[in-house]
CSV table of C-alpha atoms in Angstrom, one decimal:
chain,number,residue,atom,x,y,z
A,1,MET,CA,-9.0,-9.2,25.8
A,2,SER,CA,-10.1,-12.0,23.6
A,3,CYS,CA,-9.0,-12.2,20.1
A,4,PRO,CA,-12.5,-12.8,18.7
A,5,LYS,CA,-13.9,-9.6,20.4
A,6,THR,CA,-10.8,-7.8,19.1
A,7,MET,CA,-11.4,-8.9,15.6
A,8,THR,CA,-15.1,-8.0,15.9
A,9,ARG,CA,-14.2,-4.5,16.9
A,10,SER,CA,-11.5,-4.1,14.3
A,11,ILE,CA,-13.8,-5.3,11.6
A,12,THR,CA,-16.5,-2.6,12.7
A,13,ILE,CA,-13.8,0.1,12.4
A,14,ALA,CA,-12.7,-1.3,8.9
A,15,ARG,CA,-16.2,-1.2,7.6
A,16,ARG,CA,-16.6,2.3,8.9
A,17,GLU,CA,-13.1,3.5,7.3
A,18,TRP,CA,-13.8,1.6,4.0
A,19,SER,CA,-17.2,3.2,3.6
A,20,SER,CA,-15.8,6.7,4.4
A,21,TYR,CA,-13.5,6.4,1.2
A,22,PHE,CA,-16.6,6.6,-1.0
A,23,TYR,CA,-17.3,10.0,0.6
A,24,SER,CA,-14.0,11.4,0.0
A,25,PRO,CA,-13.3,13.6,-3.1
A,26,ILE,CA,-9.5,13.0,-2.5
A,27,ALA,CA,-10.1,9.3,-2.8
A,28,TYR,CA,-12.0,9.7,-6.1
A,29,VAL,CA,-9.2,12.0,-7.4
A,30,ALA,CA,-6.6,9.4,-6.4
A,31,MET,CA,-8.4,6.6,-7.9
A,32,PHE,CA,-9.2,8.5,-11.2
A,33,ALA,CA,-5.4,9.4,-11.4
A,34,PHE,CA,-4.2,6.0,-10.8
A,35,LEU,CA,-6.5,4.2,-13.2
A,36,LEU,CA,-5.8,6.9,-15.9
A,37,ALA,CA,-2.1,6.2,-15.5
A,38,CYS,CA,-2.6,2.4,-15.4
A,39,GLY,CA,-4.7,2.5,-18.8
A,40,ALA,CA,-2.1,4.6,-20.6
A,41,LEU,CA,0.7,2.3,-19.4
A,42,PHE,CA,-1.2,-0.7,-20.4
A,43,TRP,CA,-2.3,0.5,-23.9
A,44,GLU,CA,1.4,1.4,-24.6
A,45,ASP,CA,2.2,-2.3,-24.3
A,46,PHE,CA,-1.0,-3.6,-25.8
A,47,ARG,CA,0.2,-3.7,-29.4
A,48,PRO,CA,0.9,-6.2,-32.1
A,49,GLY,CA,4.4,-7.7,-31.5
A,50,GLN,CA,4.6,-7.0,-27.7
A,51,PRO,CA,4.3,-10.0,-25.3
A,52,ALA,CA,1.0,-10.7,-23.7
A,53,ALA,CA,2.0,-9.7,-20.1
A,54,MET,CA,1.5,-7.0,-17.5
A,55,ARG,CA,4.9,-6.9,-16.2
A,56,THR,CA,5.5,-3.4,-17.3
A,57,LEU,CA,2.3,-2.2,-15.7
A,58,PHE,CA,3.0,-4.0,-12.5
A,59,GLU,CA,6.3,-2.4,-12.1
A,60,TRP,CA,5.1,1.3,-12.8
A,61,MET,CA,2.2,0.5,-10.3
A,62,VAL,CA,4.8,0.5,-7.6
A,63,TRP,CA,6.0,4.0,-8.6
A,64,LEU,CA,2.3,5.2,-8.8
A,65,LEU,CA,1.6,3.9,-5.3
A,66,VAL,CA,4.3,6.1,-3.8
A,67,ILE,CA,2.1,9.0,-4.8
A,68,VAL,CA,-1.5,7.5,-4.5
A,69,ILE,CA,-1.1,5.7,-1.1
A,70,PRO,CA,0.0,9.0,0.8
A,71,LEU,CA,-3.2,10.7,-0.5
A,72,LEU,CA,-5.4,7.7,0.7
A,73,CYS,CA,-4.0,7.4,3.9
A,74,MET,CA,-3.1,11.0,5.1
A,75,GLY,CA,-6.5,11.5,7.0
A,76,LEU,CA,-6.6,7.9,8.5
A,77,LEU,CA,-5.5,9.2,11.9
A,78,ALA,CA,-4.5,12.8,11.4
A,79,GLN,CA,-8.1,13.8,10.8
A,80,GLU,CA,-9.0,12.0,13.9
A,81,TRP,CA,-6.5,14.0,16.0
A,82,SER,CA,-7.4,17.2,14.3
A,83,THR,CA,-11.2,16.9,14.8
A,84,GLY,CA,-10.9,15.4,18.3
A,85,THR,CA,-12.9,12.1,17.3
A,86,ILE,CA,-10.0,10.0,18.2
A,87,GLU,CA,-11.1,10.2,22.0
A,88,THR,CA,-14.5,9.1,21.0
A,89,LEU,CA,-13.1,6.3,18.8
A,90,MET,CA,-10.9,5.0,21.4
A,91,THR,CA,-13.4,4.6,24.2
A,92,ALA,CA,-13.3,1.3,26.2
A,93,PRO,CA,-13.3,-1.4,25.3
A,94,VAL,CA,-11.8,-0.3,22.0
A,95,GLY,CA,-8.1,-0.2,22.3
A,96,GLU,CA,-5.2,1.1,20.2
A,97,THR,CA,-4.7,-2.4,18.4
A,98,ASP,CA,-8.4,-2.3,17.4
A,99,VAL,CA,-8.3,1.0,15.9
A,100,VAL,CA,-4.9,0.4,14.0
A,101,VAL,CA,-6.0,-3.0,12.7
A,102,GLY,CA,-9.4,-1.6,11.7
A,103,LYS,CA,-7.9,1.3,9.9
A,104,PHE,CA,-5.4,-0.8,8.1
A,105,LEU,CA,-8.1,-3.4,6.9
A,106,GLY,CA,-10.5,-0.5,5.7
A,107,SER,CA,-7.8,1.0,3.6
A,108,LEU,CA,-6.6,-2.3,2.3
A,109,GLY,CA,-10.2,-3.1,1.3
A,110,PHE,CA,-10.4,0.3,-0.7
A,111,PHE,CA,-7.1,-0.5,-2.2
A,112,ILE,CA,-8.3,-3.8,-3.6
A,113,VAL,CA,-11.5,-1.9,-4.8
A,114,LEU,CA,-8.8,0.4,-6.6
A,115,LEU,CA,-7.2,-2.6,-8.3
A,116,LEU,CA,-10.3,-4.3,-9.3
A,117,PRO,CA,-10.9,-2.4,-12.6
A,118,THR,CA,-7.4,-3.4,-13.8
A,119,LEU,CA,-8.7,-7.0,-14.0
A,120,LEU,CA,-10.3,-5.7,-17.4
A,121,TYR,CA,-6.7,-5.7,-18.8
A,122,VAL,CA,-6.2,-9.4,-17.9
A,123,ALA,CA,-9.7,-10.1,-19.7
A,124,MET,CA,-8.4,-8.3,-22.8
A,125,LEU,CA,-5.3,-10.1,-22.9
A,126,ARG,CA,-7.0,-13.4,-22.7
A,127,LEU,CA,-9.4,-12.2,-25.5
A,128,TYR,CA,-6.7,-11.5,-28.0
A,129,ALA,CA,-3.8,-13.7,-26.9
A,130,ARG,CA,-2.8,-16.4,-24.5
A,131,PRO,CA,-1.0,-14.8,-21.6
A,132,ASP,CA,0.7,-16.7,-19.0
A,133,LEU,CA,-1.4,-16.3,-15.9
A,134,GLY,CA,1.4,-17.4,-13.5
A,135,PRO,CA,3.2,-14.1,-13.8
A,136,ILE,CA,-0.1,-12.1,-13.7
A,137,LEU,CA,-1.4,-13.7,-10.5
A,138,SER,CA,2.0,-13.5,-8.8
A,139,GLY,CA,2.1,-9.7,-9.9
A,140,TYR,CA,-1.1,-9.0,-8.3
A,141,LEU,CA,0.0,-10.7,-5.1
A,142,GLY,CA,3.1,-8.7,-5.2
A,143,ILE,CA,1.1,-5.5,-5.6
A,144,LEU,CA,-1.3,-6.3,-2.7
A,145,LEU,CA,1.8,-6.8,-0.5
A,146,VAL,CA,3.3,-3.5,-1.7
A,147,GLY,CA,-0.1,-1.7,-1.1
A,148,ALA,CA,-0.2,-3.4,2.4
A,149,LEU,CA,3.2,-2.1,3.3
A,150,PHE,CA,2.6,1.4,2.0
A,151,ILE,CA,-0.7,1.6,3.8
A,152,ALA,CA,1.1,0.7,7.0
A,153,VAL,CA,3.6,3.4,6.4
A,154,GLY,CA,0.9,5.8,5.7
A,155,LEU,CA,-1.0,4.8,8.8
A,156,PHE,CA,2.1,5.4,11.0
A,157,CYS,CA,2.8,8.6,9.4
A,158,SER,CA,-0.8,9.8,9.9
A,159,SER,CA,-0.6,9.0,13.6
A,160,LEU,CA,2.3,11.3,14.1
A,161,THR,CA,0.5,14.6,13.3
A,162,ARG,CA,-2.7,16.4,13.1
A,163,SER,CA,-2.0,17.7,9.8
A,164,GLN,CA,-3.1,15.6,6.7
A,165,VAL,CA,-0.8,17.5,4.5
A,166,VAL,CA,2.1,16.9,6.8
A,167,ALA,CA,1.0,13.1,7.0
A,168,ALA,CA,0.9,12.9,3.2
A,169,VAL,CA,4.3,14.5,2.7
A,170,SER,CA,6.0,12.5,5.2
A,171,CYS,CA,4.5,9.2,4.1
A,172,ALA,CA,5.8,10.1,0.5
A,173,ALA,CA,9.2,10.8,1.8
A,174,VAL,CA,9.4,7.4,3.7
A,175,LEU,CA,8.0,5.6,0.6
A,176,PHE,CA,10.6,7.5,-1.6
A,177,VAL,CA,13.5,6.3,0.8
A,178,ILE,CA,12.4,2.6,0.8
A,179,THR,CA,11.5,2.3,-2.7
A,180,ILE,CA,13.1,4.8,-4.9
A,181,VAL,CA,16.5,5.4,-3.1
A,182,PRO,CA,17.4,1.4,-3.3
A,183,TRP,CA,16.5,1.5,-7.1
A,184,TRP,CA,18.8,4.4,-7.6
A,185,ALA,CA,21.5,2.5,-5.7
A,186,SER,CA,21.2,-0.4,-8.0
A,187,ALA,CA,23.3,1.6,-10.5
A,188,LYS,CA,26.2,1.5,-8.0
A,189,ALA,CA,25.5,-2.1,-6.7
A,190,ALA,CA,28.2,-3.4,-8.9
A,191,LEU,CA,30.7,-0.9,-7.6
A,192,SER,CA,30.1,-1.5,-3.8
A,193,PRO,CA,28.8,-4.3,-1.5
A,194,PHE,CA,27.2,-1.6,0.6
A,195,TRP,CA,25.0,-0.4,-2.3
A,196,ARG,CA,24.3,-3.9,-3.3
A,197,ARG,CA,22.8,-4.6,0.2
A,198,VAL,CA,20.8,-1.3,0.0
A,199,THR,CA,19.5,-2.4,-3.4
A,200,ASP,CA,18.7,-5.9,-2.2
A,201,GLN,CA,16.5,-4.3,0.7
A,202,GLY,CA,14.6,-2.0,-1.6
A,203,VAL,CA,10.8,-2.4,-2.1
A,204,PHE,CA,10.9,-2.3,-5.9
A,205,THR,CA,13.8,-5.1,-6.0
A,206,ARG,CA,11.8,-7.1,-3.7
A,207,TYR,CA,8.7,-6.8,-5.8
A,208,THR,CA,10.4,-7.4,-9.4
A,209,ASP,CA,10.5,-11.1,-8.7
A,210,PHE,CA,6.6,-11.2,-8.2
A,211,SER,CA,6.3,-9.3,-11.5
A,212,LYS,CA,8.4,-12.0,-13.2
A,213,GLY,CA,6.3,-14.9,-11.9
A,214,VAL,CA,8.6,-15.9,-9.0
A,215,ILE,CA,7.2,-16.0,-5.5
A,216,ASP,CA,10.1,-16.2,-3.1
A,217,THR,CA,9.7,-17.0,0.6
A,218,GLY,CA,12.2,-14.3,1.5
A,219,ASN,CA,10.3,-11.7,-0.3
A,220,LEU,CA,7.0,-12.7,1.3
A,221,VAL,CA,8.5,-12.6,4.9
A,222,PHE,CA,10.0,-9.2,4.0
A,223,PHE,CA,6.7,-7.4,3.1
A,224,ILE,CA,4.7,-9.1,5.8
A,225,ALA,CA,7.3,-8.3,8.5
A,226,ALA,CA,7.8,-4.8,7.2
A,227,THR,CA,4.0,-4.2,7.4
A,228,VAL,CA,3.6,-5.6,10.9
A,229,VAL,CA,6.5,-3.4,12.2
A,230,PHE,CA,4.8,-0.3,11.0
A,231,LEU,CA,1.5,-1.2,12.3
A,232,PHE,CA,3.3,-2.0,15.8
A,233,LEU,CA,4.8,1.3,15.8
A,234,THR,CA,1.5,3.0,15.0
A,235,VAL,CA,0.1,1.1,18.1
A,236,LYS,CA,2.9,2.5,20.3
A,237,VAL,CA,2.3,6.0,19.1
A,238,LEU,CA,-1.3,5.9,19.8
A,239,GLU,CA,-0.5,4.4,23.2
A,240,SER,CA,2.0,7.2,23.9
A,241,ARG,CA,-0.3,10.0,22.6
A,242,ARG,CA,-3.4,8.6,24.5
A,243,TRP,CA,-1.8,9.2,27.8
A,244,LYS,CA,-0.4,12.6,27.2
């Protein structure tokens, strides 16, 4: 299987998936809720005397995505299983990898669309102040990496079930474990080396450097590797279910 043909098939699936979001009421509800919350958080800090930065907003975005991403990803494969269209989708020469990469890229593309309106906040900061663009750019890079990882988790959870509700709940549970539990453990990190290690491997801990303007190679590797692992697991799930 040649790489160019694989990418062509994946891009075709990605376009289909990306377009489908604009016909989904749940996607619009998730987008509205996300942007409403982001707007409220931005205006809370957009006051005289406050630093011209978006660090607080970026860090809150991580928590918002724990809720939003499961809603956006719950139907990626669960709906295909429940309607029986997965068999049509994975007809030769389309393989499991083509489907997983295509679904992932389509969802990531919609996630980027979700973030685009927040660029208005950057424009407003530049209009009324002189913000340091370094932390803002690295903050967006970090959010893209977090979003990519969360989408990979959502895709994996959606591959395990025919129920979109179960997919959403299981995805939220996994995101809770890898994001909120390590953050909670940070309160105990000073008391135990174990909790310190748990904290260091948490998504929020890894992301905070980006929100500060620090792009650490270790954090880049963490997010990319974790995303690839969940995509790989999704491919294996599809392979196992295809031959049952």
